[in-house]
mmCIF file of C-alpha atoms and ligand atoms in Angstrom:
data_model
loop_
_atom_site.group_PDB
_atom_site.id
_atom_site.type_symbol
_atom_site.label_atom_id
_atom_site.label_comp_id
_atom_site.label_asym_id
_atom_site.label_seq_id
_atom_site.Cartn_x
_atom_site.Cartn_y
_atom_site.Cartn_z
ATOM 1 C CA UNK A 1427 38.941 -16.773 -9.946
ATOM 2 C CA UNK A 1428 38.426 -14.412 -6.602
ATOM 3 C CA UNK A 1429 35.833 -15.836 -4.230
ATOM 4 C CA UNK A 1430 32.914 -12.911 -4.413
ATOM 5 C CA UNK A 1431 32.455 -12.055 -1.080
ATOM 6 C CA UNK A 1432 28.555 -12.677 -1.845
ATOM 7 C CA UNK A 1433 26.131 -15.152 -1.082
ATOM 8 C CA UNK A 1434 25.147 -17.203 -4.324
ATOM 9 C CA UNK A 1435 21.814 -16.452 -3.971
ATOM 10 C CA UNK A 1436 21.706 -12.962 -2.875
ATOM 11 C CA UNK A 1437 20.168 -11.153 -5.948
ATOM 12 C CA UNK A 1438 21.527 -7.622 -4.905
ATOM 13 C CA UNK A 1439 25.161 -8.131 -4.424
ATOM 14 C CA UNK A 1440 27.716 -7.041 -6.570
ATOM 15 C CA UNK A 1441 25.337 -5.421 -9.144
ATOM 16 C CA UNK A 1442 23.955 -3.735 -6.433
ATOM 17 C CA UNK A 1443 27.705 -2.320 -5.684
ATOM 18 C CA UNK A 1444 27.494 -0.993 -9.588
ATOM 19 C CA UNK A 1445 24.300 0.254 -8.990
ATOM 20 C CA UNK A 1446 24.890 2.704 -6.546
ATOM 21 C CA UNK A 1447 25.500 5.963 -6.618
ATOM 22 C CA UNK A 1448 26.254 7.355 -3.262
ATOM 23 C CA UNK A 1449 29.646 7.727 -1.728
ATOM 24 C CA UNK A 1450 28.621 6.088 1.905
ATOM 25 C CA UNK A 1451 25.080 4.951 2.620
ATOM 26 C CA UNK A 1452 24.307 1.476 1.626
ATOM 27 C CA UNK A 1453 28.084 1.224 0.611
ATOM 28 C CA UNK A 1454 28.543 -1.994 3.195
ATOM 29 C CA UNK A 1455 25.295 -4.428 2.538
ATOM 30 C CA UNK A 1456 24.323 -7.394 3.557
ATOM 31 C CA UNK A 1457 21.816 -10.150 2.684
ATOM 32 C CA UNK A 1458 19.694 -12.642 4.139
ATOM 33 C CA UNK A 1459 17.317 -15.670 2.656
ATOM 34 C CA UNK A 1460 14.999 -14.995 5.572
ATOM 35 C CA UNK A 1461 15.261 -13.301 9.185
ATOM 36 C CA UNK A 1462 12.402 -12.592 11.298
ATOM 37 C CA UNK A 1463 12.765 -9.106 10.760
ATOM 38 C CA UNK A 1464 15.385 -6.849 9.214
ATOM 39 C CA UNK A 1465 14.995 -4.325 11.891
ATOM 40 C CA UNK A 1466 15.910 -6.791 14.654
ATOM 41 C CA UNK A 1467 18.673 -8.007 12.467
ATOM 42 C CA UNK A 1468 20.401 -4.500 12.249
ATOM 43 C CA UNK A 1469 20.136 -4.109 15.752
ATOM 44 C CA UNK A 1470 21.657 -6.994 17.047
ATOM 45 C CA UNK A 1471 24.550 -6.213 14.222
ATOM 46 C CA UNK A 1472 24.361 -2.777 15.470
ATOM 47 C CA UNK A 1473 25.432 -4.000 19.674
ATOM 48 C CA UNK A 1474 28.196 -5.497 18.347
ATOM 49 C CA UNK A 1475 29.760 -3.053 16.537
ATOM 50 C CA UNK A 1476 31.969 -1.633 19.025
ATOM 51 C CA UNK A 1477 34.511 -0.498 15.894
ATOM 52 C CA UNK A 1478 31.570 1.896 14.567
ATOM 53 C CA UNK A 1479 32.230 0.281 11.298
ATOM 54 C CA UNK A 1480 28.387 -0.191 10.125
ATOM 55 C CA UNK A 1481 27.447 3.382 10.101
ATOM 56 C CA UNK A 1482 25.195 3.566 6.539
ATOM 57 C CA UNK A 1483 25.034 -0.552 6.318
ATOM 58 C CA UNK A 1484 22.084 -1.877 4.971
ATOM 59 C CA UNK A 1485 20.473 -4.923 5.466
ATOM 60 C CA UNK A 1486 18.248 -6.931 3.072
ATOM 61 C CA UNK A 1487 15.898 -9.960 3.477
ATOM 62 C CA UNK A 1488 14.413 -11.771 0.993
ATOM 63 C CA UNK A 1489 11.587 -12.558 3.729
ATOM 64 C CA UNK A 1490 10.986 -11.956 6.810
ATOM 65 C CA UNK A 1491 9.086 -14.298 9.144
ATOM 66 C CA UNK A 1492 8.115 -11.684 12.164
ATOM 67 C CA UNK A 1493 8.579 -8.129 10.035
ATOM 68 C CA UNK A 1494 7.275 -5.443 11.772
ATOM 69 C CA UNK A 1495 4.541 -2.633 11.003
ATOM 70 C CA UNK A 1496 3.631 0.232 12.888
ATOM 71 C CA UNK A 1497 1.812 0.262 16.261
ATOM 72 C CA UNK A 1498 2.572 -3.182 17.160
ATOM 73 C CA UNK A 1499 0.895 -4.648 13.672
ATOM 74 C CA UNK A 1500 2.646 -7.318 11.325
ATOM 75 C CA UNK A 1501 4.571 -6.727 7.873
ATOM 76 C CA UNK A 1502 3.680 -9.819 5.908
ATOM 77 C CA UNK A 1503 6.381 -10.471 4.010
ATOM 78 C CA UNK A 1504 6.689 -13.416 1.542
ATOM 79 C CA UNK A 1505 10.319 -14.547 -0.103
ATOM 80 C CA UNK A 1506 10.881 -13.438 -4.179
ATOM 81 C CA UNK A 1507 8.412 -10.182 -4.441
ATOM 82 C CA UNK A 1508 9.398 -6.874 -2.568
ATOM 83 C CA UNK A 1509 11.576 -5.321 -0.605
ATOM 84 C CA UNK A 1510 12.073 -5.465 2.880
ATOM 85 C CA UNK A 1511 15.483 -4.151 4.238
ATOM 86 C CA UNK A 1512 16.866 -1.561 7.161
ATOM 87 C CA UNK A 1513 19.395 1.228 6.427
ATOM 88 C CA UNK A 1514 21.680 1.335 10.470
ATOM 89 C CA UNK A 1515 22.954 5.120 11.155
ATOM 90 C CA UNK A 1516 25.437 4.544 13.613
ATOM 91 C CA UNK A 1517 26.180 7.680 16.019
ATOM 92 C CA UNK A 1518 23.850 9.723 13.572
ATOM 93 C CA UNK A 1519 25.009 13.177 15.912
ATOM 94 C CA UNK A 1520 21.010 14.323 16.160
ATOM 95 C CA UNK A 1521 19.041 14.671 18.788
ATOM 96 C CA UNK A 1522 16.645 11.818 19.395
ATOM 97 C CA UNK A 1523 13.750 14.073 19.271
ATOM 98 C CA UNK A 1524 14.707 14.027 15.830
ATOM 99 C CA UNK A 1525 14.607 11.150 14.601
ATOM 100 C CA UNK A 1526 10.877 10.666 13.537
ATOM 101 C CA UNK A 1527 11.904 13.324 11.536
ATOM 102 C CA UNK A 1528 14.005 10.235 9.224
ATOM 103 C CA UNK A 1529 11.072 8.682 8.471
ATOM 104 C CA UNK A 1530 9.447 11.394 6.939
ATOM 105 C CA UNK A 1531 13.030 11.898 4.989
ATOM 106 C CA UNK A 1532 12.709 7.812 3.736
ATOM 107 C CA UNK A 1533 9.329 8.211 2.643
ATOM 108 C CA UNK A 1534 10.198 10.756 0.534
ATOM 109 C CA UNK A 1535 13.137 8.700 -0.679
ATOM 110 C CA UNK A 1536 10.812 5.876 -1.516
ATOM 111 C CA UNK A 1537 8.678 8.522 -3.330
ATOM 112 C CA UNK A 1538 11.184 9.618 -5.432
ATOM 113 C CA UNK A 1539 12.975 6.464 -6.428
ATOM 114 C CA UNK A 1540 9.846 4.974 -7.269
ATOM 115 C CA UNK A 1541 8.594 7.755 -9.223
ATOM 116 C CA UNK A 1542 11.924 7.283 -10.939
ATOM 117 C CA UNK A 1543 12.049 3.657 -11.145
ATOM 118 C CA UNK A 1544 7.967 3.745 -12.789
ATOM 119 C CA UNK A 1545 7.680 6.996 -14.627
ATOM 120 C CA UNK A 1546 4.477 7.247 -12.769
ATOM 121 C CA UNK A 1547 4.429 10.274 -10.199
ATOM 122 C CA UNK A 1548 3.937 8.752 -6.439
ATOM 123 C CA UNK A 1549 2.722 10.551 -3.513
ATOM 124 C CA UNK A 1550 3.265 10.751 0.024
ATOM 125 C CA UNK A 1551 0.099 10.405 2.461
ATOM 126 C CA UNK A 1552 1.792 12.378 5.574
ATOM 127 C CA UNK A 1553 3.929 11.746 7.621
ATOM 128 C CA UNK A 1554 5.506 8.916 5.393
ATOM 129 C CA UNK A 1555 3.473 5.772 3.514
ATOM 130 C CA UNK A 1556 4.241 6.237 0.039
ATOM 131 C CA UNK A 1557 0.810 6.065 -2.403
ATOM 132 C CA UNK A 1558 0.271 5.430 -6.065
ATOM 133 C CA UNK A 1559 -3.537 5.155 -7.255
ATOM 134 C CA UNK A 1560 -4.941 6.060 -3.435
ATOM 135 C CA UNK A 1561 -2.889 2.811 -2.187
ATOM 136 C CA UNK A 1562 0.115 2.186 -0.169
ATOM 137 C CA UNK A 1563 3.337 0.368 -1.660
ATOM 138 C CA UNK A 1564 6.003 1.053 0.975
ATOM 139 C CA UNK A 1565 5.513 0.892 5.062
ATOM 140 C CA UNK A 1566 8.381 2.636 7.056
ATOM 141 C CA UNK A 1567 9.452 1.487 10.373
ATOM 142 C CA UNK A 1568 12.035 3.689 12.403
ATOM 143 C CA UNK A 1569 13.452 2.768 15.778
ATOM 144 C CA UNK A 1570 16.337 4.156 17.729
ATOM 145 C CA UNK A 1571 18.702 3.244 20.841
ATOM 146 C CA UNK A 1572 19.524 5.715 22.731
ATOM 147 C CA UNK A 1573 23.083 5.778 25.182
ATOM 148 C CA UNK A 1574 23.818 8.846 27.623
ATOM 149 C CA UNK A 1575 20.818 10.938 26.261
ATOM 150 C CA UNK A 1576 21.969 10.700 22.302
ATOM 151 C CA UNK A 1577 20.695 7.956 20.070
ATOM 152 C CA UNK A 1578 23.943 5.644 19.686
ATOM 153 C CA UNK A 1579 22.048 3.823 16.550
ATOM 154 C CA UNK A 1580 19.067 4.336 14.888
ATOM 155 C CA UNK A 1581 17.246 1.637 12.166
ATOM 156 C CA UNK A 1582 15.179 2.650 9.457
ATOM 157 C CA UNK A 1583 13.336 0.047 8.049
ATOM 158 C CA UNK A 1584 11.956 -0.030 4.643
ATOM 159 C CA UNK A 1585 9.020 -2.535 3.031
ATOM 160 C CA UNK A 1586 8.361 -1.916 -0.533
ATOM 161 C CA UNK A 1587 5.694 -3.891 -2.349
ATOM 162 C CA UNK A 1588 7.605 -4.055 -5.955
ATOM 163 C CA UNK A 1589 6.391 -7.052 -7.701
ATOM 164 C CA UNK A 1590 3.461 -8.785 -5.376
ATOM 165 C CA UNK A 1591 0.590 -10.116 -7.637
ATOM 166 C CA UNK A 1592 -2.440 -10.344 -5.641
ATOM 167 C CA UNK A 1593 -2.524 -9.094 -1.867
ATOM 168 C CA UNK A 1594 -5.371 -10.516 0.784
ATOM 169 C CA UNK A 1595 -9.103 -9.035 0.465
ATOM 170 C CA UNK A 1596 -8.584 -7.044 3.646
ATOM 171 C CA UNK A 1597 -5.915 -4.967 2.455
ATOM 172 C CA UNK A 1598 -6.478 -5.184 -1.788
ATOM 173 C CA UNK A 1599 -8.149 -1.474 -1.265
ATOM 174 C CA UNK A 1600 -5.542 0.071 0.766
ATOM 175 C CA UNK A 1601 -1.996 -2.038 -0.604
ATOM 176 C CA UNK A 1602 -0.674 -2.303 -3.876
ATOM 177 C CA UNK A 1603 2.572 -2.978 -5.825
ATOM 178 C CA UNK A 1604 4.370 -1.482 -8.294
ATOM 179 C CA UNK A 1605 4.046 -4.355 -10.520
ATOM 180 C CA UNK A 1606 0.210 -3.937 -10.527
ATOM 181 C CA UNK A 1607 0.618 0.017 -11.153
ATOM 182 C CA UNK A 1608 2.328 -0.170 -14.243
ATOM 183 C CA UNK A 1609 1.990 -4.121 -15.371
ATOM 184 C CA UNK A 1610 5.311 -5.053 -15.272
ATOM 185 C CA UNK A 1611 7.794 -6.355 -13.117
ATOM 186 C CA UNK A 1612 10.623 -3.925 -11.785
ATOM 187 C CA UNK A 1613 13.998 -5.231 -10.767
ATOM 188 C CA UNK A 1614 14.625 -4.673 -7.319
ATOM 189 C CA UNK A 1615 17.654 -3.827 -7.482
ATOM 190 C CA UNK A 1616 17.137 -0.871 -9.175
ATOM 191 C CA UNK A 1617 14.252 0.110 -6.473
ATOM 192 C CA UNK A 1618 16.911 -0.587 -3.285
ATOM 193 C CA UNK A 1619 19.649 1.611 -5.513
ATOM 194 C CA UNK A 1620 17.820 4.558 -6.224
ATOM 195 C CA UNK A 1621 15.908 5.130 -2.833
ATOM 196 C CA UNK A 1622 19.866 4.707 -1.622
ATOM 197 C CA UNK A 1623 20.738 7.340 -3.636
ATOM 198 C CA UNK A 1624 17.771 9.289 -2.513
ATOM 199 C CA UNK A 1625 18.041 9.021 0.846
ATOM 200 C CA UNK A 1626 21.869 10.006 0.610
ATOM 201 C CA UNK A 1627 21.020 13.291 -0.660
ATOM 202 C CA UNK A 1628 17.926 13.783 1.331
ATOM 203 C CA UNK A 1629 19.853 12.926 4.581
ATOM 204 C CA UNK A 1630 22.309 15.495 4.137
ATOM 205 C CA UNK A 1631 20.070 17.979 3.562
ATOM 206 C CA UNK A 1632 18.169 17.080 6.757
ATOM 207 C CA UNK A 1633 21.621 17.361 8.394
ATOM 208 C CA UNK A 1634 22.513 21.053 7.479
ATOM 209 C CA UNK A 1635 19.706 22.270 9.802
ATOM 210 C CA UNK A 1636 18.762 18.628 11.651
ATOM 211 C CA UNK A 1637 15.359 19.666 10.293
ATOM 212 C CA UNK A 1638 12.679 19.222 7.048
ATOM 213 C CA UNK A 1639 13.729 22.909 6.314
ATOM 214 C CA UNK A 1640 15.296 22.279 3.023
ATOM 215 C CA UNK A 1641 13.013 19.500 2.166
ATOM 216 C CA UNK A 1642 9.803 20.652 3.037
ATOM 217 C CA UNK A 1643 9.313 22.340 -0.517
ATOM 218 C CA UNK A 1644 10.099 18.767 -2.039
ATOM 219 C CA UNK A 1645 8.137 17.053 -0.108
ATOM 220 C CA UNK A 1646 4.829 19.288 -0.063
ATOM 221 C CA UNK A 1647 4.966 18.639 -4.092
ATOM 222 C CA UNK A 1648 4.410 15.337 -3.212
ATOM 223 C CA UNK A 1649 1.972 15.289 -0.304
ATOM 224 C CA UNK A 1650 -1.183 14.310 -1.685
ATOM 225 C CA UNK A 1651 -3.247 15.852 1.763
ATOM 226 C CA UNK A 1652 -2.150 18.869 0.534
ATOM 227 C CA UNK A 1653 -5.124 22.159 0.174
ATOM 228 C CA UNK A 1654 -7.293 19.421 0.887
ATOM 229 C CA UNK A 1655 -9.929 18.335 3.740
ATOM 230 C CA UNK A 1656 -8.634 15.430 5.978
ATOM 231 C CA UNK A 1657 -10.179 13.863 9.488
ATOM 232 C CA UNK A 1658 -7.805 13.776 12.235
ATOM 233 C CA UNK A 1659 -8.122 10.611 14.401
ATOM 234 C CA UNK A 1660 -7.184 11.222 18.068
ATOM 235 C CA UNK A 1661 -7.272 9.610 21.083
ATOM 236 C CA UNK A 1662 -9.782 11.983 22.129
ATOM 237 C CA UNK A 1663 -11.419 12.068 19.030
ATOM 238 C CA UNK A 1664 -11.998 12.744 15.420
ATOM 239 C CA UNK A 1665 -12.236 16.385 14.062
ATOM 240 C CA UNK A 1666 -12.022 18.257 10.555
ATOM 241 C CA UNK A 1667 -9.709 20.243 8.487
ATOM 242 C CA UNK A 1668 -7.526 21.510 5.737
ATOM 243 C CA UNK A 1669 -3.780 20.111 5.680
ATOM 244 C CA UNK A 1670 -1.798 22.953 4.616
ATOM 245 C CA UNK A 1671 2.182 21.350 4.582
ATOM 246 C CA UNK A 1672 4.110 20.324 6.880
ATOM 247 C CA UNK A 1673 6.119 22.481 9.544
ATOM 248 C CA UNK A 1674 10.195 21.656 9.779
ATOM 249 C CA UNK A 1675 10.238 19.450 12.047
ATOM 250 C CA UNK A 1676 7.587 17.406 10.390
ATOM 251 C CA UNK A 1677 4.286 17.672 11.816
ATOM 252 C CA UNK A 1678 1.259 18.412 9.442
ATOM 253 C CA UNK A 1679 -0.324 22.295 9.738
ATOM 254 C CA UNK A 1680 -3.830 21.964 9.884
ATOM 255 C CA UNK A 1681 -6.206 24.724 9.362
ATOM 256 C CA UNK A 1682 -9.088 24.326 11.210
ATOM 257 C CA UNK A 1683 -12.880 24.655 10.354
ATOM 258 C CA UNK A 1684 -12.455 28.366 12.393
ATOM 259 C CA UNK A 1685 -9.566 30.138 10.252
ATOM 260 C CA UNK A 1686 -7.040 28.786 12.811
ATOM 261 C CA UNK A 1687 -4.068 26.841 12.399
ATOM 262 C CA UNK A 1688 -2.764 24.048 14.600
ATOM 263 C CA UNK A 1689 0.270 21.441 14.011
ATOM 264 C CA UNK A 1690 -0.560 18.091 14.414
ATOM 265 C CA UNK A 1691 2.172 15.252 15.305
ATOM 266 C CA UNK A 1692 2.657 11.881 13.876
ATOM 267 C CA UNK A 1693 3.011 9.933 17.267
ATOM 268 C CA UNK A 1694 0.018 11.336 18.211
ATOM 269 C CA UNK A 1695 -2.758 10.970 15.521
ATOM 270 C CA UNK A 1696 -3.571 9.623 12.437
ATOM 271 C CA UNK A 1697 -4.778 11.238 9.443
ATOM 272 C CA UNK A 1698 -7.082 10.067 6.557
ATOM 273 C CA UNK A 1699 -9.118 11.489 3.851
ATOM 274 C CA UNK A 1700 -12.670 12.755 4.432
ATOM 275 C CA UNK A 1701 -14.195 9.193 2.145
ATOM 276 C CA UNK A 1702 -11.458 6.744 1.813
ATOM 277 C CA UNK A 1703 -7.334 6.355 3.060
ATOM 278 C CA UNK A 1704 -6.062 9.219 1.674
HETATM 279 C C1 LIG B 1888 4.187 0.260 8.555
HETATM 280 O O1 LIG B 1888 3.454 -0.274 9.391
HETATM 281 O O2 LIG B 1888 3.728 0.963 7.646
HETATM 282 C C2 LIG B 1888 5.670 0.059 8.660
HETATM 283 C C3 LIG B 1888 6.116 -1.220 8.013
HETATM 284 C C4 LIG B 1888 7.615 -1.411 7.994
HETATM 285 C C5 LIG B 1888 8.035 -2.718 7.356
HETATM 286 C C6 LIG B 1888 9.518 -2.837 7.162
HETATM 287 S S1 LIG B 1888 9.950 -4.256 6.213
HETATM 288 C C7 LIG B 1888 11.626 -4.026 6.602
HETATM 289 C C8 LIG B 1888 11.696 -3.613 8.049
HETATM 290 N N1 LIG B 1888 11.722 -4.769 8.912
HETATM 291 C C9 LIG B 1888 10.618 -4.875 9.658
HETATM 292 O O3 LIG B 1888 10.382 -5.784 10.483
HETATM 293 N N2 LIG B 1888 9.795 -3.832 9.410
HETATM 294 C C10 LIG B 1888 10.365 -2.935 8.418
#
């Protein structure tokens, strides 16, 4: 019998191959017991591939020992539950100003698939942490290298809580799983295949116009700020106002308490609901 070119105990392997249904992105994947994070894994594949062989490879850990959140924070991220892996464009051809614009086109992704996956409708609370019930189930963490003024790689990394029983009192208000949405477990397989497949289609639809143009309708459905009163958390500080959608290249319009409109920018602030996260 043919070797499988598989790890014994990598759960995703060939099935995930069956799985899929895009023609390139997550077509090459690879699996690890535990790394520190998948992020740093990509990258470090990512330097030494001088062949340009890895563009659309994704990477999957089981757990991760130093994952990585947002603004310097830590991704807990025990072994047999969720998801953590990182999708490696390779040359991606956009300008880097552009590539915050990828997380917003993940999130999304996750949105959908798990929407799919559930049969329960999930939301996005802008620019990208995907929401079920008011609580977060996916954290999204893009990074990019950049060589003569283009980004030569970028990583997208992806957490999804899928089938995590209980999560620590500090975060059981704001995190939850899709096991504890809808009481069962969900095979994670089926989550990584479909936000694949998502993305896939997504992407290239970022790519026509390297903008949110021809997703923004899509993802507005989903954007559970939307028509509705959200503080705005700045370094300078908090002030009021309706979210209205989001412009192409992904910032959130914001009409303020006056009439007036003004864009606000992920990097720059963060947004929450007037009583509670969203
Ligand atoms: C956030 O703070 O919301 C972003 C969390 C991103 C976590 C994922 S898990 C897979 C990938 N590897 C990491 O170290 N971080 C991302």
């Amino acid at each position: 019998m043919a070797e499988s070119k598989y790890q014994e105990a990598d759960i995703y392997g060939k099935v995930l191959d069956e799985m899929l249904g895009t023609k390139w992105v997550a077509r090459k994947h690879f699996w690890k017991a535990r790394t520190d994070s998948s992020n740093t894994w990509a990258k470090e594949e990512a330097k030494k591939d001088a062949e340009n062989v890895l563009n659309g490879a994704l990477f999957i850990a089981e757990e991760q020992t130093a994952g990585k959140g947002r603004r310097g924070r830590v991704w807990t991220s025990p072994a047999g539950e969720n998801v953590y892996m990182t999708l490696l464009l390779y040359g991606p051809g956009i300008q880097p100003d552009k590539a915050s614009q990828l997380t917003l086109v993940m999130g999304l992704s996750v949105a959908q698939a798990a929407a799919e996956v559930t049969g329960k409708s999930a939301g996005i609370k802008w620019p990208n942490d995907v929401v079920f019930s008011g609580k977060k189930i996916c954290g999204i963490l893009t990074e990019m290298q950049i060589k003569e003024g283009k980004p030569e790689y970028i990583v997208i990394g992806v957490g999804i809580n899928v089938n995590q029983k209980a999560f620590p009192e500090e975060l059981s208000d704001k995190a939850t799983s899709l096991l504890l949405e809808t009481g069962r477990e969900a095979d994670r397989r089926i989550v990584v295949a479909r936000t694949m497949d998502c993305f896939e289609r997504n992407y290239e639809l970022f790519l026509e116009n390297q903008d949110l143009s021809l997703l923004k309708k899509e993802y507005e459905k989903l954007l559970l700020n939307m028509d509705r009163e959200v503080r705005i958390l700045e370094k300078q500080g908090e002030s009021r106002g309706i979210a209205r959608g989001i412009t192409g290249q992904g910032e959130l319009l914001i009409e303020n308490p006056d009439g007036s409109m003004r864009k606000v920018f992920s990097g720059e602030v963060s947004v929450r609901g007037l009583y509670s996260y969203v």
